[in-house]
Amino acid sequence: MASYPVEASDTSGVIDAVNNLLSGPGGLGQDFSGFASYVPAFVTGSTRTPYTSVGVQTTGTTVSGAFTVLLIASFNTESLRVGMTVRTQGLGVATGAVITIIGATTTAGTVVTLDLANTGNYTGPITFLAFPIPRVFVAPIPLGTSQMLDSKTYQFTFASPQAAPPFVPGQGITIAGVNSTYNGDYTPIGVVSCSTTQVIARTREPFTVDPPGSGGTVSYSFTRPDSYKNTYDMSTDCNSKVVVTGGTDRVFVAGQLNNTITYTATTASDLYYTAKITRYRGEPNTDLVNPGFVFQVDETVASKEYEFLSLNGTGTLPVVDTIFSTLVDADIAPGYYWYILDINFYRTSGDIEVTTCELAQRSFTAQVVKQ
């Protein structure tokens, strides 16, 4: 072990000191990547990025009894949408209040009108949740018509308009009961766009263009039966990419995930929730127009499982705060790797469905250290 000051005659000490210098934070011999956020985000269940739908945060002022929030003038309101849920830390905005009007920005700021009266005087952080809030369970929605727009693109029109777009891009929807060949799971690529009247999905491989169909339903679910528990994961925005250049390199990974989970069930059900750090290995794709990398599961580095028994009705689980202290991932072949904090749900009884996953405080780091 090197000590300070290093003597010129201490050959091993000089070597240790140089290695520590090169492999430490910001050193030439290491690769560091990290992520941290406390802005609320909802897991989308998408098979491609972005894996979460993140809210927006700024500073604002409320007056008790008023139906408005005054935002600071420097805030860009282009990210706001009518229907967004608004939150403050403590008294201020009423629980569940949503935007009804977004006013013009003046030198005094922007006045946003809400559907509920404020509960107190407040100045501080104002959070606008993602809109629409992604749901990882959508009960079957009746369809009017189904048609192919081309050999890979499918348009499914709802029998009646929905209150908000029910699906988000990347989700793998399920079609059932259509009087033609449209039935099945559409993933990947899955949903590419969705409105209140229709959802459009794409497949990776082309198919013969079939005549339009009618009837049937479209749905989405991520809670799997027990037999699928090791197969289907949802990725989060807690992830890092690193490059391993030598066979003796070690990757130090750490992560934290604060998850608020809602559910629905019509009978007593047992639910299991897993948070895991997954290592994905990247390989160059064969697309000459859009060159890049394709990542495949390489290894589960660590996992923690939680059980919730005899759940019924509609509810919210106690907040699950998962912490992975620094872990050493060693004996890795040289290559390009993507470490992601994934989550997974499965049931062993009943019909429980997880409906939303709201992430709060979360972070992730991955650092390559030379041996």
Short mmCIF file of C-alpha atoms in Angstrom, two decimals:
data_model
loop_
_atom_site.label_atom_id
_atom_site.label_comp_id
_atom_site.label_asym_id
_atom_site.label_seq_id
_atom_site.Cartn_x
_atom_site.Cartn_y
_atom_site.Cartn_z
CA MET A 1 0.00 0.00 0.00
CA ALA A 2 1.38 3.40 -0.99
CA SER A 3 1.92 6.03 1.72
CA TYR A 4 2.60 9.75 1.46
CA PRO A 5 5.19 10.86 0.65
CA VAL A 6 6.20 8.07 -1.73
CA GLU A 7 9.88 7.23 -1.65
CA ALA A 8 11.61 6.81 -5.02
CA SER A 9 12.98 3.45 -3.89
CA ASP A 10 9.50 2.15 -3.02
CA THR A 11 8.73 0.64 -6.44
CA SER A 12 5.52 -1.13 -5.40
CA GLY A 13 4.32 1.99 -3.59
CA VAL A 14 4.86 4.10 -6.72
CA ILE A 15 2.91 1.57 -8.81
CA ASP A 16 0.03 1.51 -6.28
CA ALA A 17 -0.08 5.30 -6.16
CA VAL A 18 -0.19 5.65 -9.94
CA ASN A 19 -2.91 3.01 -10.25
CA ASN A 20 -5.01 4.71 -7.58
CA LEU A 21 -4.55 8.07 -9.32
CA LEU A 22 -5.61 6.72 -12.68
CA SER A 23 -8.57 4.71 -11.43
CA GLY A 24 -10.02 7.20 -8.95
CA PRO A 25 -12.89 9.60 -9.63
CA GLY A 26 -12.00 11.69 -12.65
CA GLY A 27 -8.89 9.58 -13.27
CA LEU A 28 -7.64 8.65 -16.71
CA GLY A 29 -8.05 4.92 -16.17
CA GLN A 30 -11.70 4.79 -15.19
CA ASP A 31 -15.14 5.29 -16.67
CA PHE A 32 -17.80 6.89 -14.44
CA SER A 33 -21.49 7.43 -15.11
CA GLY A 34 -24.28 8.46 -12.76
CA PHE A 35 -27.85 9.67 -12.43
CA ALA A 36 -29.88 11.27 -9.61
CA SER A 37 -33.30 12.92 -9.41
CA TYR A 38 -36.04 13.69 -6.91
CA VAL A 39 -38.58 14.98 -9.46
CA PRO A 40 -41.52 12.51 -9.53
CA ALA A 41 -41.59 10.16 -12.51
CA PHE A 42 -43.90 7.33 -13.52
CA VAL A 43 -42.63 4.06 -14.97
CA THR A 44 -44.08 3.59 -18.45
CA GLY A 45 -43.51 -0.12 -19.03
CA SER A 46 -42.01 0.83 -22.38
CA THR A 47 -39.63 -1.56 -24.11
CA ARG A 48 -37.54 1.42 -25.28
CA THR A 49 -36.40 4.74 -23.86
CA PRO A 50 -37.68 6.81 -22.19
CA TYR A 51 -38.52 4.28 -19.51
CA THR A 52 -40.21 6.90 -17.32
CA SER A 53 -42.43 9.92 -17.80
CA VAL A 54 -40.94 12.67 -15.66
CA GLY A 55 -42.81 15.60 -14.14
CA VAL A 56 -41.84 19.28 -14.20
CA GLN A 57 -40.75 21.39 -11.25
CA THR A 58 -40.44 25.13 -10.68
CA THR A 59 -41.07 27.75 -7.98
CA GLY A 60 -44.46 29.32 -7.33
CA THR A 61 -46.81 30.98 -4.85
CA THR A 62 -50.32 30.10 -3.69
CA VAL A 63 -52.89 32.06 -1.66
CA SER A 64 -55.26 30.17 0.59
CA GLY A 65 -58.75 29.85 -0.93
CA ALA A 66 -57.67 30.99 -4.40
CA PHE A 67 -57.85 28.73 -7.47
CA THR A 68 -54.55 29.93 -8.94
CA VAL A 69 -50.80 29.44 -8.68
CA LEU A 70 -48.34 32.20 -9.64
CA LEU A 71 -45.21 30.73 -11.26
CA ILE A 72 -41.92 32.60 -11.57
CA ALA A 73 -41.54 34.57 -14.81
CA SER A 74 -38.39 32.70 -15.91
CA PHE A 75 -40.20 29.35 -16.07
CA ASN A 76 -40.95 28.07 -19.59
CA THR A 77 -44.61 27.01 -19.58
CA GLU A 78 -44.36 25.09 -22.88
CA SER A 79 -43.95 21.89 -20.87
CA LEU A 80 -47.29 22.37 -19.08
CA ARG A 81 -50.57 20.81 -20.20
CA VAL A 82 -54.19 21.28 -19.15
CA GLY A 83 -55.06 18.27 -16.99
CA MET A 84 -51.68 18.00 -15.24
CA THR A 85 -51.83 17.20 -11.52
CA VAL A 86 -50.17 19.87 -9.35
CA ARG A 87 -48.41 19.36 -6.00
CA THR A 88 -46.73 21.45 -3.31
CA GLN A 89 -44.71 20.40 -0.27
CA GLY A 90 -47.30 20.58 2.49
CA LEU A 91 -50.17 23.07 2.54
CA GLY A 92 -50.64 25.07 -0.64
CA VAL A 93 -52.25 23.30 -3.57
CA ALA A 94 -55.14 20.99 -2.71
CA THR A 95 -54.52 17.25 -3.06
CA GLY A 96 -55.46 16.09 -6.56
CA ALA A 97 -55.77 19.59 -8.07
CA VAL A 98 -55.25 19.76 -11.84
CA ILE A 99 -54.58 22.55 -14.31
CA THR A 100 -57.62 24.01 -16.09
CA ILE A 101 -56.09 27.16 -17.63
CA ILE A 102 -52.49 28.17 -18.41
CA GLY A 103 -52.29 31.96 -18.50
CA ALA A 104 -49.94 34.19 -20.47
CA THR A 105 -46.52 34.95 -19.01
CA THR A 106 -45.90 38.53 -17.84
CA THR A 107 -43.11 40.22 -15.91
CA ALA A 108 -44.89 39.14 -12.71
CA GLY A 109 -44.94 35.49 -13.78
CA THR A 110 -47.49 33.01 -15.11
CA VAL A 111 -50.88 32.45 -13.50
CA VAL A 112 -52.07 28.84 -13.69
CA THR A 113 -55.71 28.16 -12.81
CA LEU A 114 -56.67 24.97 -10.95
CA ASP A 115 -59.92 23.06 -10.46
CA LEU A 116 -59.64 23.07 -6.63
CA ALA A 117 -59.13 25.89 -4.14
CA ASN A 118 -55.72 26.19 -2.45
CA THR A 119 -55.41 24.93 1.12
CA GLY A 120 -52.87 27.49 2.33
CA ASN A 121 -50.41 30.29 1.64
CA TYR A 122 -47.24 28.85 0.18
CA THR A 123 -44.09 29.84 -1.68
CA GLY A 124 -41.68 27.13 -2.80
CA PRO A 125 -41.31 24.19 -5.19
CA ILE A 126 -44.31 23.46 -7.41
CA THR A 127 -44.45 20.04 -9.07
CA PHE A 128 -46.49 19.18 -12.16
CA LEU A 129 -46.87 15.44 -12.67
CA ALA A 130 -46.51 13.81 -16.07
CA PHE A 131 -49.59 13.97 -18.29
CA PRO A 132 -51.15 11.65 -19.00
CA ILE A 133 -49.91 9.61 -16.05
CA PRO A 134 -48.69 6.30 -17.51
CA ARG A 135 -50.63 3.29 -16.32
CA VAL A 136 -49.08 -0.17 -16.32
CA PHE A 137 -52.53 -1.74 -16.34
CA VAL A 138 -55.28 -0.73 -18.76
CA ALA A 139 -58.43 -2.84 -18.59
CA PRO A 140 -59.83 -4.02 -21.95
CA ILE A 141 -61.19 -1.13 -24.02
CA PRO A 142 -63.82 -2.00 -26.68
CA LEU A 143 -62.65 -1.42 -30.25
CA GLY A 144 -64.62 -0.17 -33.20
CA THR A 145 -62.31 -0.99 -36.09
CA SER A 146 -58.82 -2.38 -36.69
CA GLN A 147 -56.76 -1.83 -39.81
CA MET A 148 -53.23 -2.08 -41.16
CA LEU A 149 -51.71 1.18 -42.39
CA ASP A 150 -48.77 -0.72 -43.89
CA SER A 151 -47.03 -4.06 -43.39
CA LYS A 152 -45.74 -3.06 -39.93
CA THR A 153 -48.23 -0.45 -38.71
CA TYR A 154 -51.64 -1.11 -37.13
CA GLN A 155 -54.39 1.35 -36.22
CA PHE A 156 -56.96 0.42 -33.57
CA THR A 157 -59.90 2.81 -33.15
CA PHE A 158 -61.75 2.84 -29.83
CA ALA A 159 -65.49 2.21 -29.91
CA SER A 160 -65.93 5.45 -27.94
CA PRO A 161 -63.53 8.30 -27.03
CA GLN A 162 -61.50 7.92 -23.83
CA ALA A 163 -61.11 10.63 -21.18
CA ALA A 164 -57.31 10.68 -21.75
CA PRO A 165 -54.90 8.74 -23.98
CA PRO A 166 -54.82 5.31 -22.26
CA PHE A 167 -51.45 4.10 -23.59
CA VAL A 168 -47.96 5.56 -23.91
CA PRO A 169 -45.31 4.87 -26.57
CA GLY A 170 -43.39 1.64 -26.12
CA GLN A 171 -46.08 -0.30 -24.28
CA GLY A 172 -46.88 -3.74 -25.64
CA ILE A 173 -50.65 -3.82 -26.08
CA THR A 174 -52.83 -6.93 -26.38
CA ILE A 175 -55.61 -7.24 -28.96
CA ALA A 176 -58.34 -9.84 -28.44
CA GLY A 177 -61.70 -10.71 -29.97
CA VAL A 178 -61.27 -8.95 -33.34
CA ASN A 179 -63.04 -10.88 -36.13
CA SER A 180 -59.81 -11.31 -38.14
CA THR A 181 -56.07 -11.90 -37.77
CA TYR A 182 -55.33 -8.84 -35.62
CA ASN A 183 -55.41 -10.66 -32.27
CA GLY A 184 -52.20 -11.02 -30.27
CA ASP A 185 -49.49 -9.10 -28.41
CA TYR A 186 -47.85 -6.12 -30.09
CA THR A 187 -44.35 -5.94 -28.61
CA PRO A 188 -41.83 -4.96 -29.67
CA ILE A 189 -42.09 -2.26 -31.11
CA GLY A 190 -45.48 -1.69 -29.50
CA VAL A 191 -47.34 1.59 -29.25
CA VAL A 192 -45.96 4.46 -31.33
CA SER A 193 -48.78 6.95 -30.71
CA CYS A 194 -52.05 7.18 -28.83
CA SER A 195 -54.89 9.68 -28.58
CA THR A 196 -58.32 9.61 -26.95
CA THR A 197 -59.79 7.96 -30.06
CA GLN A 198 -57.16 5.51 -31.31
CA VAL A 199 -53.86 3.76 -30.68
CA ILE A 200 -51.25 2.99 -33.35
CA ALA A 201 -48.76 0.16 -32.89
CA ARG A 202 -45.89 -1.22 -34.92
CA THR A 203 -44.24 -4.61 -35.23
CA ARG A 204 -40.57 -5.24 -35.85
CA GLU A 205 -41.22 -7.70 -38.68
CA PRO A 206 -43.49 -7.05 -41.71
CA PHE A 207 -46.73 -8.95 -42.27
CA THR A 208 -49.17 -9.31 -45.16
CA VAL A 209 -51.63 -6.42 -45.18
CA ASP A 210 -55.01 -7.84 -44.12
CA PRO A 211 -58.50 -6.37 -44.62
CA PRO A 212 -59.87 -4.25 -41.75
CA GLY A 213 -61.48 -5.97 -38.76
CA SER A 214 -64.10 -4.95 -36.21
CA GLY A 215 -65.01 -5.54 -32.60
CA GLY A 216 -62.69 -6.89 -29.95
CA THR A 217 -60.69 -5.12 -27.23
CA VAL A 218 -57.27 -3.57 -26.56
CA SER A 219 -55.57 -3.80 -23.16
CA TYR A 220 -52.23 -3.61 -21.39
CA SER A 221 -50.92 -5.38 -18.28
CA PHE A 222 -47.52 -5.76 -16.70
CA THR A 223 -48.34 -7.86 -13.63
CA ARG A 224 -47.50 -11.42 -14.60
CA PRO A 225 -48.43 -14.84 -13.26
CA ASP A 226 -45.73 -16.66 -11.28
CA SER A 227 -44.38 -18.54 -14.30
CA TYR A 228 -43.27 -15.25 -15.92
CA LYS A 229 -41.54 -13.68 -12.94
CA ASN A 230 -38.02 -14.04 -14.36
CA THR A 231 -38.90 -13.00 -17.91
CA TYR A 232 -40.54 -9.59 -17.89
CA ASP A 233 -38.87 -6.52 -16.38
CA MET A 234 -39.66 -2.83 -16.55
CA SER A 235 -36.65 -0.54 -16.76
CA THR A 236 -36.38 2.80 -14.93
CA ASP A 237 -34.41 5.98 -15.55
CA CYS A 238 -31.84 4.82 -12.97
CA ASN A 239 -29.15 3.58 -15.33
CA SER A 240 -25.56 4.10 -16.45
CA LYS A 241 -23.45 3.06 -19.43
CA VAL A 242 -19.75 2.21 -19.08
CA VAL A 243 -16.93 0.70 -21.12
CA VAL A 244 -14.84 -2.19 -19.76
CA THR A 245 -11.48 -2.39 -21.51
CA GLY A 246 -9.64 -5.08 -19.56
CA GLY A 247 -10.44 -8.50 -18.20
CA THR A 248 -9.41 -7.44 -14.68
CA ASP A 249 -11.55 -4.29 -14.62
CA ARG A 250 -14.14 -4.09 -11.86
CA VAL A 251 -17.38 -2.11 -12.00
CA PHE A 252 -18.64 -0.55 -8.78
CA VAL A 253 -22.43 -0.04 -8.92
CA ALA A 254 -24.87 1.47 -6.45
CA GLY A 255 -28.48 2.57 -6.62
CA GLN A 256 -31.56 3.76 -4.76
CA LEU A 257 -35.19 3.64 -5.84
CA ASN A 258 -38.18 5.06 -3.96
CA ASN A 259 -41.36 3.56 -5.45
CA THR A 260 -45.02 4.25 -4.67
CA ILE A 261 -47.14 1.45 -6.14
CA THR A 262 -50.91 1.44 -6.67
CA TYR A 263 -52.97 -1.66 -7.42
CA THR A 264 -56.43 -3.05 -8.08
CA ALA A 265 -57.84 -6.52 -7.36
CA THR A 266 -61.29 -8.09 -7.22
CA THR A 267 -60.24 -10.99 -4.98
CA ALA A 268 -57.59 -11.60 -2.31
CA SER A 269 -54.24 -11.70 -4.09
CA ASP A 270 -50.56 -12.19 -3.30
CA LEU A 271 -48.22 -9.76 -5.06
CA TYR A 272 -44.43 -9.86 -5.34
CA TYR A 273 -42.28 -6.88 -6.29
CA THR A 274 -38.63 -7.18 -7.31
CA ALA A 275 -36.07 -4.42 -7.77
CA LYS A 276 -32.87 -5.52 -9.47
CA ILE A 277 -29.70 -4.20 -11.04
CA THR A 278 -29.36 -5.74 -14.48
CA ARG A 279 -26.25 -5.68 -16.66
CA TYR A 280 -26.94 -5.43 -20.39
CA ARG A 281 -24.23 -5.98 -23.01
CA GLY A 282 -24.20 -3.79 -26.10
CA GLU A 283 -23.42 -5.02 -29.60
CA PRO A 284 -23.32 -2.89 -32.78
CA ASN A 285 -26.48 -3.13 -34.83
CA THR A 286 -26.55 -3.83 -38.56
CA ASP A 287 -28.46 -0.67 -39.52
CA LEU A 288 -26.31 1.33 -41.95
CA VAL A 289 -28.72 4.28 -41.86
CA ASN A 290 -29.00 4.52 -38.06
CA PRO A 291 -25.94 2.81 -36.62
CA GLY A 292 -25.94 2.18 -32.88
CA PHE A 293 -25.96 -0.55 -30.28
CA VAL A 294 -28.45 -3.25 -29.35
CA PHE A 295 -28.40 -4.23 -25.68
CA GLN A 296 -29.26 -7.72 -24.46
CA VAL A 297 -29.54 -9.01 -20.88
CA ASP A 298 -26.13 -10.21 -19.71
CA GLU A 299 -26.48 -10.76 -15.96
CA THR A 300 -28.50 -9.84 -12.87
CA VAL A 301 -26.00 -8.18 -10.56
CA ALA A 302 -28.25 -7.91 -7.49
CA SER A 303 -31.95 -8.10 -6.60
CA LYS A 304 -34.34 -7.57 -3.71
CA GLU A 305 -37.84 -9.01 -3.52
CA TYR A 306 -40.82 -7.80 -1.49
CA GLU A 307 -44.08 -9.64 -0.82
CA PHE A 308 -47.53 -8.19 -0.21
CA LEU A 309 -50.09 -10.78 0.79
CA SER A 310 -53.91 -10.90 0.69
CA LEU A 311 -54.40 -7.61 -1.14
CA ASN A 312 -57.89 -6.78 -2.36
CA GLY A 313 -59.76 -3.80 -3.75
CA THR A 314 -57.99 -0.64 -4.90
CA GLY A 315 -55.13 0.80 -2.88
CA THR A 316 -51.57 2.07 -2.50
CA LEU A 317 -48.76 0.00 -1.02
CA PRO A 318 -46.43 1.43 1.63
CA VAL A 319 -43.60 3.30 -0.10
CA VAL A 320 -40.86 0.83 -1.04
CA ASP A 321 -37.39 2.36 -0.72
CA THR A 322 -34.78 0.01 -2.18
CA ILE A 323 -31.09 0.73 -1.57
CA PHE A 324 -28.24 -1.15 -3.21
CA SER A 325 -25.03 -0.18 -1.42
CA THR A 326 -21.86 -0.27 -3.48
CA LEU A 327 -21.55 -3.64 -5.23
CA VAL A 328 -18.52 -4.95 -7.09
CA ASP A 329 -19.23 -6.51 -10.49
CA ALA A 330 -16.08 -8.39 -11.54
CA ASP A 331 -14.89 -10.96 -14.09
CA ILE A 332 -16.51 -9.07 -16.97
CA ALA A 333 -15.35 -9.46 -20.55
CA PRO A 334 -14.26 -6.22 -22.27
CA GLY A 335 -17.20 -4.46 -23.88
CA TYR A 336 -19.87 -1.78 -23.71
CA TYR A 337 -22.35 -2.27 -20.85
CA TRP A 338 -25.58 -0.69 -19.68
CA TYR A 339 -26.50 -1.09 -16.01
CA ILE A 340 -30.21 -0.49 -15.31
CA LEU A 341 -32.26 -0.60 -12.13
CA ASP A 342 -35.19 -2.72 -13.32
CA ILE A 343 -38.42 -3.65 -11.55
CA ASN A 344 -40.76 -6.61 -11.85
CA PHE A 345 -44.22 -7.63 -10.57
CA TYR A 346 -45.85 -11.04 -10.42
CA ARG A 347 -48.75 -12.59 -8.56
CA THR A 348 -49.13 -16.11 -7.17
CA SER A 349 -52.86 -15.92 -6.46
CA GLY A 350 -55.87 -13.78 -7.27
CA ASP A 351 -56.15 -11.27 -10.10
CA ILE A 352 -54.23 -8.27 -8.74
CA GLU A 353 -52.87 -5.74 -11.22
CA VAL A 354 -50.32 -3.02 -10.48
CA THR A 355 -51.76 0.17 -11.96
CA THR A 356 -49.04 2.84 -11.49
CA CYS A 357 -45.45 3.11 -10.26
CA GLU A 358 -44.41 6.57 -9.10
CA LEU A 359 -40.70 7.06 -8.50
CA ALA A 360 -39.47 9.75 -6.10
CA GLN A 361 -35.89 10.02 -4.77
CA ARG A 362 -33.69 7.82 -6.95
CA SER A 363 -30.08 7.55 -8.03
CA PHE A 364 -27.63 5.24 -9.74
CA THR A 365 -23.88 5.15 -10.32
CA ALA A 366 -21.49 2.85 -12.17
CA GLN A 367 -17.73 3.25 -12.12
CA VAL A 368 -15.06 1.16 -13.83
CA VAL A 369 -11.93 0.74 -11.72
CA LYS A 370 -8.70 -0.72 -13.02
CA GLN A 371 -7.29 -3.65 -11.07
#
